[in-house]
Structures are given as C-alpha cells and as structure tokens.
Amino acid sequence: MAWSLGWRAFALLAMNRWGVFRKTAGRCSPPLFSWGHCPWRGTESFLDPEMKAFLEANTEVTRSGSLTPEIQLRLLTPRCKFWWERADRWPHGDPYWAIYWPGGQALSRYFLDNPDIVRGKSVLDLGSGCGATAIAAKMSGASRILASDIDPNKWDLVVLGDMFYDEHLADSLHQWLKNCFRAHRTRVLIGDPGRPQFSGHSIRHQLHKVVEYSLPETTRQENNGLTTSTVWDFQP
C-alpha cells in the first residue's frame, strides 16, 4: 500500500517530534498538541470550519478492524485518499491521531472487559492519539478523564498506549512514571504490541503482564505483521 510506504512508514520509524515531550516532561503545563499544526482555534473546543471540512472529507468514521467494535472513531483508512498518498501530501501535520494503534486497542479492550479497573476513578490517557482509550474509560464508568500528552496533577490511573517507540522518549517516560508512582502511588497501565524499543527497555523488569490480545488481521497488516498487543501493569 502506498500509505504504508508513505507517511505511515515515517510515523513508525521517525516519530521524533515527540522529542518535545523530553523537553517539557518536567514542566507544569506543556501543550496538548506537540507536533505539526494544531487544528484548534485558541482555547476554544471547536474545530476551525475549514479544518473540520477537510478532516471529514479525508477520514472515515468506522468501528471495524479493531479490538473494540463498540467504539466508533474517525480514522484514516484504506478507503481514504491520503492512505495512498505520499506522507508529505498531508497538509496539516502528521496525523498520528488518525490511527488506532495496537497498544491503545489493548488498553481499550481491557477497560471494556474489566470496567472495575476504572469505574469511579480519575484517568489520564497520556499520548492519547485517537482518544479511544479515554472513550473506553468513560464507557466503563471513569469519573474524570483527560486525554493529553502529559499532566502534572494527581491521577488514580495513568494509561499509555503505543508510547514506547523511541528510546529517549522511553527513558523520559520511565522516569516520569516512577515519580508519579512514588509520589502518589498512581497506578500505571501500558499498552504495547511488543515494539523493540519497549521489549528491550529496562522498564520491562518493572512490569506485570495483565492480558494479551490477538490483533485483528486488519491491524496486523497495518502494523508490519505485529500479531498481539499486551496490557502491562507498572510495578516499580
């Protein structure tokens, strides 16, 4: 597929714009959008009309091909024009949010199957992407949810899906998560399909496997043959 060889290959191999996280991890209020063009107007919660029209024309609302058919998302799919275009033709910054990444799928499925994990709790979905895990938390009864890149406040539960794709970012995340746990005993759940940057990282010695899911064939094809995705409990 052209998309697989285009911006998606770039997204998987060179997502270093998340380096912004490394520079802001110790600050109190980093921006919610750390890459490309931010489509929101100021602090308002409404998309610019032109941006909204562009996204509606070039993404698809779907609930198929993932571990959570209960959740309907607006994504970039093979039926969309830019799936087949080169990466540089997408005009508004890298659309990582438009992909339902496998780590997020595992976390979302886990919440829907085990609502007691989040019911009545405040949840921070760090690096939330398409927002599916935050949606799953809400569907499972979470009392307060923030989908963000990072947040300094105390949360009962922090979840990260597909965030350990870069060694330096993984190091920063590991330290930040240890601080959250030590300061507030915050529970941390991580969703990852077994990327090398995650599997070979020292954080693996502080993780307990909660559940492993076999990925749908569509997700396998879209993620270079990854076959499973796992939810891990961080226990430093």
PDB file of C-alpha atoms in Angstrom:
ATOM      1  CA  MET A   1       0.000   0.000   0.000  1.00  0.00           C
ATOM      2  CA  ALA A   2       1.271   3.442  -0.814  1.00  0.00           C
ATOM      3  CA  TRP A   3       0.253   4.703   2.596  1.00  0.00           C
ATOM      4  CA  SER A   4       2.275   2.002   4.301  1.00  0.00           C
ATOM      5  CA  LEU A   5       5.334   3.122   2.368  1.00  0.00           C
ATOM      6  CA  GLY A   6       4.456   6.795   2.768  1.00  0.00           C
ATOM      7  CA  TRP A   7       3.698   8.713   5.939  1.00  0.00           C
ATOM      8  CA  ARG A   8       2.950   5.578   7.935  1.00  0.00           C
ATOM      9  CA  ALA A   9       6.472   4.273   7.464  1.00  0.00           C
ATOM     10  CA  PHE A  10       7.676   7.661   8.582  1.00  0.00           C
ATOM     11  CA  ALA A  11       5.387   7.528  11.600  1.00  0.00           C
ATOM     12  CA  LEU A  12       6.684   4.136  12.694  1.00  0.00           C
ATOM     13  CA  LEU A  13      10.371   4.819  12.169  1.00  0.00           C
ATOM     14  CA  ALA A  14      10.870   8.525  12.795  1.00  0.00           C
ATOM     15  CA  MET A  15       8.289   9.859  15.255  1.00  0.00           C
ATOM     16  CA  ASN A  16      10.906  12.069  16.840  1.00  0.00           C
ATOM     17  CA  ARG A  17       8.703  15.101  17.053  1.00  0.00           C
ATOM     18  CA  TRP A  18       7.753  13.569  20.378  1.00  0.00           C
ATOM     19  CA  GLY A  19      11.147  14.936  21.391  1.00  0.00           C
ATOM     20  CA  VAL A  20       9.087  17.915  22.510  1.00  0.00           C
ATOM     21  CA  PHE A  21       7.963  15.656  25.363  1.00  0.00           C
ATOM     22  CA  ARG A  22      11.551  15.237  26.510  1.00  0.00           C
ATOM     23  CA  LYS A  23      11.952  18.986  26.750  1.00  0.00           C
ATOM     24  CA  THR A  24       8.663  19.560  28.562  1.00  0.00           C
ATOM     25  CA  ALA A  25       8.322  16.481  30.758  1.00  0.00           C
ATOM     26  CA  GLY A  26       9.377  18.406  33.833  1.00  0.00           C
ATOM     27  CA  ARG A  27       7.171  21.438  33.224  1.00  0.00           C
ATOM     28  CA  CYS A  28       3.736  22.012  34.630  1.00  0.00           C
ATOM     29  CA  SER A  29       1.707  22.784  31.557  1.00  0.00           C
ATOM     30  CA  PRO A  30       3.029  21.555  28.195  1.00  0.00           C
ATOM     31  CA  PRO A  31       0.791  21.905  25.153  1.00  0.00           C
ATOM     32  CA  LEU A  32      -1.733  19.229  24.387  1.00  0.00           C
ATOM     33  CA  PHE A  33      -0.531  19.153  20.771  1.00  0.00           C
ATOM     34  CA  SER A  34       3.222  18.621  20.407  1.00  0.00           C
ATOM     35  CA  TRP A  35       3.561  18.203  16.669  1.00  0.00           C
ATOM     36  CA  GLY A  36       2.584  19.857  13.428  1.00  0.00           C
ATOM     37  CA  HIS A  37      -0.362  22.174  13.056  1.00  0.00           C
ATOM     38  CA  CYS A  38      -2.794  22.387  15.946  1.00  0.00           C
ATOM     39  CA  PRO A  39      -6.301  22.397  14.445  1.00  0.00           C
ATOM     40  CA  TRP A  40      -7.969  24.056  17.441  1.00  0.00           C
ATOM     41  CA  ARG A  41      -8.663  27.786  17.460  1.00  0.00           C
ATOM     42  CA  GLY A  42      -7.135  29.290  20.572  1.00  0.00           C
ATOM     43  CA  THR A  43      -8.551  27.614  23.674  1.00  0.00           C
ATOM     44  CA  GLU A  44     -11.973  27.015  22.171  1.00  0.00           C
ATOM     45  CA  SER A  45     -13.236  23.463  21.811  1.00  0.00           C
ATOM     46  CA  PHE A  46     -14.410  23.801  18.223  1.00  0.00           C
ATOM     47  CA  LEU A  47     -12.544  22.951  15.058  1.00  0.00           C
ATOM     48  CA  ASP A  48     -11.912  25.621  12.504  1.00  0.00           C
ATOM     49  CA  PRO A  49     -14.659  25.126   9.855  1.00  0.00           C
ATOM     50  CA  GLU A  50     -12.155  24.614   7.037  1.00  0.00           C
ATOM     51  CA  MET A  51     -10.162  22.099   9.079  1.00  0.00           C
ATOM     52  CA  LYS A  52     -13.347  20.310  10.113  1.00  0.00           C
ATOM     53  CA  ALA A  53     -14.452  20.035   6.487  1.00  0.00           C
ATOM     54  CA  PHE A  54     -11.017  18.759   5.435  1.00  0.00           C
ATOM     55  CA  LEU A  55     -10.949  16.077   8.122  1.00  0.00           C
ATOM     56  CA  GLU A  56     -14.477  14.945   7.391  1.00  0.00           C
ATOM     57  CA  ALA A  57     -13.627  14.648   3.698  1.00  0.00           C
ATOM     58  CA  ASN A  58     -10.377  12.752   4.214  1.00  0.00           C
ATOM     59  CA  THR A  59     -11.069  10.413   7.120  1.00  0.00           C
ATOM     60  CA  GLU A  60     -13.701   7.774   7.763  1.00  0.00           C
ATOM     61  CA  VAL A  61     -15.958   7.094  10.740  1.00  0.00           C
ATOM     62  CA  THR A  62     -15.557   3.398  11.464  1.00  0.00           C
ATOM     63  CA  ARG A  63     -15.829   0.770  14.163  1.00  0.00           C
ATOM     64  CA  SER A  64     -14.391  -2.192  12.225  1.00  0.00           C
ATOM     65  CA  GLY A  65     -10.956  -3.799  12.069  1.00  0.00           C
ATOM     66  CA  SER A  66     -10.035  -3.272  15.738  1.00  0.00           C
ATOM     67  CA  LEU A  67     -10.320  -4.984  19.106  1.00  0.00           C
ATOM     68  CA  THR A  68     -13.149  -2.639  20.125  1.00  0.00           C
ATOM     69  CA  PRO A  69     -16.058  -2.626  17.663  1.00  0.00           C
ATOM     70  CA  GLU A  70     -18.083  -0.910  20.401  1.00  0.00           C
ATOM     71  CA  ILE A  71     -16.133   2.314  19.808  1.00  0.00           C
ATOM     72  CA  GLN A  72     -16.722   4.407  16.696  1.00  0.00           C
ATOM     73  CA  LEU A  73     -13.746   6.532  15.661  1.00  0.00           C
ATOM     74  CA  ARG A  74     -12.800   8.907  12.861  1.00  0.00           C
ATOM     75  CA  LEU A  75      -9.675   7.406  11.319  1.00  0.00           C
ATOM     76  CA  LEU A  76      -7.501   7.280   8.238  1.00  0.00           C
ATOM     77  CA  THR A  77      -8.409   4.019   6.460  1.00  0.00           C
ATOM     78  CA  PRO A  78      -7.670   2.343   3.102  1.00  0.00           C
ATOM     79  CA  ARG A  79     -10.845   3.946   1.757  1.00  0.00           C
ATOM     80  CA  CYS A  80      -9.384   7.413   2.356  1.00  0.00           C
ATOM     81  CA  LYS A  81      -7.454   9.334  -0.270  1.00  0.00           C
ATOM     82  CA  PHE A  82      -4.408  10.053   1.867  1.00  0.00           C
ATOM     83  CA  TRP A  83      -3.923   6.414   2.776  1.00  0.00           C
ATOM     84  CA  TRP A  84      -2.487   6.051  -0.725  1.00  0.00           C
ATOM     85  CA  GLU A  85      -0.666   9.380  -0.945  1.00  0.00           C
ATOM     86  CA  ARG A  86       2.920  10.165  -0.010  1.00  0.00           C
ATOM     87  CA  ALA A  87       3.479  11.369   3.551  1.00  0.00           C
ATOM     88  CA  ASP A  88       4.315  14.923   2.553  1.00  0.00           C
ATOM     89  CA  ARG A  89       0.990  15.430   0.799  1.00  0.00           C
ATOM     90  CA  TRP A  90      -0.986  15.534   4.062  1.00  0.00           C
ATOM     91  CA  PRO A  91      -1.092  19.315   4.656  1.00  0.00           C
ATOM     92  CA  HIS A  92      -1.769  19.637   8.392  1.00  0.00           C
ATOM     93  CA  GLY A  93       0.968  17.860  10.313  1.00  0.00           C
ATOM     94  CA  ASP A  94       1.481  14.142  10.837  1.00  0.00           C
ATOM     95  CA  PRO A  95      -1.929  12.563  11.579  1.00  0.00           C
ATOM     96  CA  TYR A  96      -0.820  10.070  14.230  1.00  0.00           C
ATOM     97  CA  TRP A  97      -4.170  10.665  15.920  1.00  0.00           C
ATOM     98  CA  ALA A  98      -5.936   9.166  12.883  1.00  0.00           C
ATOM     99  CA  ILE A  99      -4.607   5.662  13.516  1.00  0.00           C
ATOM    100  CA  TYR A 100      -5.927   3.284  16.169  1.00  0.00           C
ATOM    101  CA  TRP A 101      -2.569   1.948  17.326  1.00  0.00           C
ATOM    102  CA  PRO A 102      -2.420  -1.615  18.731  1.00  0.00           C
ATOM    103  CA  GLY A 103      -1.281  -0.691  22.255  1.00  0.00           C
ATOM    104  CA  GLY A 104      -4.269   1.608  22.597  1.00  0.00           C
ATOM    105  CA  GLN A 105      -6.513  -1.149  21.279  1.00  0.00           C
ATOM    106  CA  ALA A 106      -5.320  -3.497  24.020  1.00  0.00           C
ATOM    107  CA  LEU A 107      -5.893  -0.938  26.785  1.00  0.00           C
ATOM    108  CA  SER A 108      -9.326  -0.041  25.452  1.00  0.00           C
ATOM    109  CA  ARG A 109     -10.382  -3.679  25.186  1.00  0.00           C
ATOM    110  CA  TYR A 110      -9.123  -4.340  28.709  1.00  0.00           C
ATOM    111  CA  PHE A 111     -11.179  -1.480  30.159  1.00  0.00           C
ATOM    112  CA  LEU A 112     -14.341  -2.543  28.361  1.00  0.00           C
ATOM    113  CA  ASP A 113     -13.908  -6.119  29.569  1.00  0.00           C
ATOM    114  CA  ASN A 114     -12.899  -5.078  33.108  1.00  0.00           C
ATOM    115  CA  PRO A 115     -14.788  -1.867  33.976  1.00  0.00           C
ATOM    116  CA  ASP A 116     -13.950  -2.158  37.680  1.00  0.00           C
ATOM    117  CA  ILE A 117     -10.404  -1.097  36.789  1.00  0.00           C
ATOM    118  CA  VAL A 118     -11.565   2.452  36.006  1.00  0.00           C
ATOM    119  CA  ARG A 119     -15.074   2.809  37.460  1.00  0.00           C
ATOM    120  CA  GLY A 120     -15.296   5.908  39.650  1.00  0.00           C
ATOM    121  CA  LYS A 121     -11.658   6.852  39.084  1.00  0.00           C
ATOM    122  CA  SER A 122      -9.877   9.787  37.501  1.00  0.00           C
ATOM    123  CA  VAL A 123      -7.905   8.693  34.444  1.00  0.00           C
ATOM    124  CA  LEU A 124      -5.141  10.396  32.495  1.00  0.00           C
ATOM    125  CA  ASP A 125      -4.722   8.983  28.987  1.00  0.00           C
ATOM    126  CA  LEU A 126      -1.159  10.025  28.181  1.00  0.00           C
ATOM    127  CA  GLY A 127      -0.317  10.231  24.485  1.00  0.00           C
ATOM    128  CA  SER A 128      -3.966   9.545  23.741  1.00  0.00           C
ATOM    129  CA  GLY A 129      -3.819   9.596  19.932  1.00  0.00           C
ATOM    130  CA  CYS A 130      -7.299   8.938  18.555  1.00  0.00           C
ATOM    131  CA  GLY A 131      -8.735   9.030  22.080  1.00  0.00           C
ATOM    132  CA  ALA A 132     -10.152   5.508  22.079  1.00  0.00           C
ATOM    133  CA  THR A 133      -8.727   4.568  25.475  1.00  0.00           C
ATOM    134  CA  ALA A 134     -10.207   7.676  27.046  1.00  0.00           C
ATOM    135  CA  ILE A 135     -13.541   6.811  25.422  1.00  0.00           C
ATOM    136  CA  ALA A 136     -13.311   3.255  26.729  1.00  0.00           C
ATOM    137  CA  ALA A 137     -12.591   4.599  30.216  1.00  0.00           C
ATOM    138  CA  LYS A 138     -15.676   6.797  30.027  1.00  0.00           C
ATOM    139  CA  MET A 139     -17.813   3.909  28.775  1.00  0.00           C
ATOM    140  CA  SER A 140     -16.528   1.860  31.715  1.00  0.00           C
ATOM    141  CA  GLY A 141     -17.563   4.429  34.323  1.00  0.00           C
ATOM    142  CA  ALA A 142     -14.485   6.574  34.975  1.00  0.00           C
ATOM    143  CA  SER A 143     -15.422   9.696  36.919  1.00  0.00           C
ATOM    144  CA  ARG A 144     -12.931  12.083  35.326  1.00  0.00           C
ATOM    145  CA  ILE A 145     -10.845  11.668  32.183  1.00  0.00           C
ATOM    146  CA  LEU A 146      -8.193  13.760  30.480  1.00  0.00           C
ATOM    147  CA  ALA A 147      -6.787  12.770  27.103  1.00  0.00           C
ATOM    148  CA  SER A 148      -3.427  14.531  26.905  1.00  0.00           C
ATOM    149  CA  ASP A 149       0.298  14.194  26.325  1.00  0.00           C
ATOM    150  CA  ILE A 150       1.324  14.819  29.914  1.00  0.00           C
ATOM    151  CA  ASP A 151      -0.248  16.306  33.030  1.00  0.00           C
ATOM    152  CA  PRO A 152       1.225  17.303  36.406  1.00  0.00           C
ATOM    153  CA  ASN A 153      -1.874  16.573  38.510  1.00  0.00           C
ATOM    154  CA  LYS A 154      -2.531  13.516  40.651  1.00  0.00           C
ATOM    155  CA  TRP A 155      -4.477  10.777  38.882  1.00  0.00           C
ATOM    156  CA  ASP A 156      -5.759   7.455  40.122  1.00  0.00           C
ATOM    157  CA  LEU A 157      -4.769   5.776  36.886  1.00  0.00           C
ATOM    158  CA  VAL A 158      -2.413   6.759  34.054  1.00  0.00           C
ATOM    159  CA  VAL A 159      -2.632   4.803  30.807  1.00  0.00           C
ATOM    160  CA  LEU A 160      -0.184   4.875  27.897  1.00  0.00           C
ATOM    161  CA  GLY A 161      -0.798   3.189  24.580  1.00  0.00           C
ATOM    162  CA  ASP A 162       1.967   2.919  21.959  1.00  0.00           C
ATOM    163  CA  MET A 163       4.249   5.465  23.636  1.00  0.00           C
ATOM    164  CA  PHE A 164       7.442   3.386  23.825  1.00  0.00           C
ATOM    165  CA  TYR A 165       8.529   3.672  20.203  1.00  0.00           C
ATOM    166  CA  ASP A 166      11.639   5.806  20.788  1.00  0.00           C
ATOM    167  CA  GLU A 167      14.492   5.013  23.183  1.00  0.00           C
ATOM    168  CA  HIS A 168      14.961   8.539  24.501  1.00  0.00           C
ATOM    169  CA  LEU A 169      11.237   9.065  24.933  1.00  0.00           C
ATOM    170  CA  ALA A 170      11.007   5.717  26.730  1.00  0.00           C
ATOM    171  CA  ASP A 171      13.713   6.854  29.163  1.00  0.00           C
ATOM    172  CA  SER A 172      11.849  10.089  29.914  1.00  0.00           C
ATOM    173  CA  LEU A 173       8.540   8.304  30.320  1.00  0.00           C
ATOM    174  CA  HIS A 174      10.073   5.716  32.624  1.00  0.00           C
ATOM    175  CA  GLN A 175      11.433   8.367  34.968  1.00  0.00           C
ATOM    176  CA  TRP A 176       8.190  10.365  34.941  1.00  0.00           C
ATOM    177  CA  LEU A 177       6.102   7.289  35.668  1.00  0.00           C
ATOM    178  CA  LYS A 178       8.370   6.306  38.559  1.00  0.00           C
ATOM    179  CA  ASN A 179       7.912   9.787  40.008  1.00  0.00           C
ATOM    180  CA  CYS A 180       4.123   9.521  39.667  1.00  0.00           C
ATOM    181  CA  PHE A 181       4.124   6.156  41.387  1.00  0.00           C
ATOM    182  CA  ARG A 182       6.433   7.156  44.225  1.00  0.00           C
ATOM    183  CA  ALA A 183       4.731  10.481  44.923  1.00  0.00           C
ATOM    184  CA  HIS A 184       1.091   9.434  44.647  1.00  0.00           C
ATOM    185  CA  ARG A 185       1.007   5.625  44.288  1.00  0.00           C
ATOM    186  CA  THR A 186      -0.626   6.237  40.910  1.00  0.00           C
ATOM    187  CA  ARG A 187      -1.426   3.053  39.052  1.00  0.00           C
ATOM    188  CA  VAL A 188       0.047   2.888  35.548  1.00  0.00           C
ATOM    189  CA  LEU A 189      -1.118   0.609  32.727  1.00  0.00           C
ATOM    190  CA  ILE A 190       0.822   0.387  29.468  1.00  0.00           C
ATOM    191  CA  GLY A 191      -0.407  -0.978  26.158  1.00  0.00           C
ATOM    192  CA  ASP A 192       2.207  -2.121  23.648  1.00  0.00           C
ATOM    193  CA  PRO A 193       2.359  -4.708  20.833  1.00  0.00           C
ATOM    194  CA  GLY A 194       5.988  -5.649  21.514  1.00  0.00           C
ATOM    195  CA  ARG A 195       8.000  -2.979  19.731  1.00  0.00           C
ATOM    196  CA  PRO A 196      11.786  -3.430  20.113  1.00  0.00           C
ATOM    197  CA  GLN A 197      12.161  -0.084  21.912  1.00  0.00           C
ATOM    198  CA  PHE A 198       9.746  -1.379  24.549  1.00  0.00           C
ATOM    199  CA  SER A 199      10.736  -5.023  24.743  1.00  0.00           C
ATOM    200  CA  GLY A 200      14.405  -4.152  25.216  1.00  0.00           C
ATOM    201  CA  HIS A 201      13.893  -1.309  27.698  1.00  0.00           C
ATOM    202  CA  SER A 202      14.707  -1.578  31.405  1.00  0.00           C
ATOM    203  CA  ILE A 203      11.092  -0.762  32.288  1.00  0.00           C
ATOM    204  CA  ARG A 204      10.206  -4.320  31.308  1.00  0.00           C
ATOM    205  CA  HIS A 205      11.733  -5.501  34.610  1.00  0.00           C
ATOM    206  CA  GLN A 206       9.093  -3.460  36.446  1.00  0.00           C
ATOM    207  CA  LEU A 207       6.046  -4.674  34.536  1.00  0.00           C
ATOM    208  CA  HIS A 208       3.484  -7.369  35.210  1.00  0.00           C
ATOM    209  CA  LYS A 209       1.555  -8.764  32.258  1.00  0.00           C
ATOM    210  CA  VAL A 210      -2.186  -8.249  32.746  1.00  0.00           C
ATOM    211  CA  VAL A 211      -3.649  -9.531  29.498  1.00  0.00           C
ATOM    212  CA  GLU A 212      -2.574 -10.251  25.921  1.00  0.00           C
ATOM    213  CA  TYR A 213      -4.834  -9.961  22.887  1.00  0.00           C
ATOM    214  CA  SER A 214      -4.503 -11.363  19.381  1.00  0.00           C
ATOM    215  CA  LEU A 215      -4.801  -8.459  16.976  1.00  0.00           C
ATOM    216  CA  PRO A 216      -7.381  -8.436  14.162  1.00  0.00           C
ATOM    217  CA  GLU A 217      -5.984  -9.196  10.722  1.00  0.00           C
ATOM    218  CA  THR A 218      -6.541  -5.590   9.608  1.00  0.00           C
ATOM    219  CA  THR A 219      -4.416  -4.252  12.454  1.00  0.00           C
ATOM    220  CA  ARG A 220      -1.716  -6.855  11.786  1.00  0.00           C
ATOM    221  CA  GLN A 221      -1.434  -5.762   8.172  1.00  0.00           C
ATOM    222  CA  GLU A 222      -1.311  -2.108   9.153  1.00  0.00           C
ATOM    223  CA  ASN A 223       1.451  -2.655  11.732  1.00  0.00           C
ATOM    224  CA  ASN A 224       4.107  -4.623   9.878  1.00  0.00           C
ATOM    225  CA  GLY A 225       2.892  -8.018  10.995  1.00  0.00           C
ATOM    226  CA  LEU A 226       2.597  -7.414  14.749  1.00  0.00           C
ATOM    227  CA  THR A 227       0.265 -10.162  15.933  1.00  0.00           C
ATOM    228  CA  THR A 228      -0.539  -9.421  19.582  1.00  0.00           C
ATOM    229  CA  SER A 229      -0.868  -6.480  21.937  1.00  0.00           C
ATOM    230  CA  THR A 230      -0.415  -6.599  25.697  1.00  0.00           C
ATOM    231  CA  VAL A 231      -1.533  -4.581  28.705  1.00  0.00           C
ATOM    232  CA  TRP A 232       1.173  -4.242  31.374  1.00  0.00           C
ATOM    233  CA  ASP A 233       0.877  -3.094  34.996  1.00  0.00           C
ATOM    234  CA  PHE A 234       3.800  -0.879  36.076  1.00  0.00           C
ATOM    235  CA  GLN A 235       5.157  -2.014  39.454  1.00  0.00           C
ATOM    236  CA  PRO A 236       8.451  -0.200  40.233  1.00  0.00           C
TER     237      PRO A 236
END
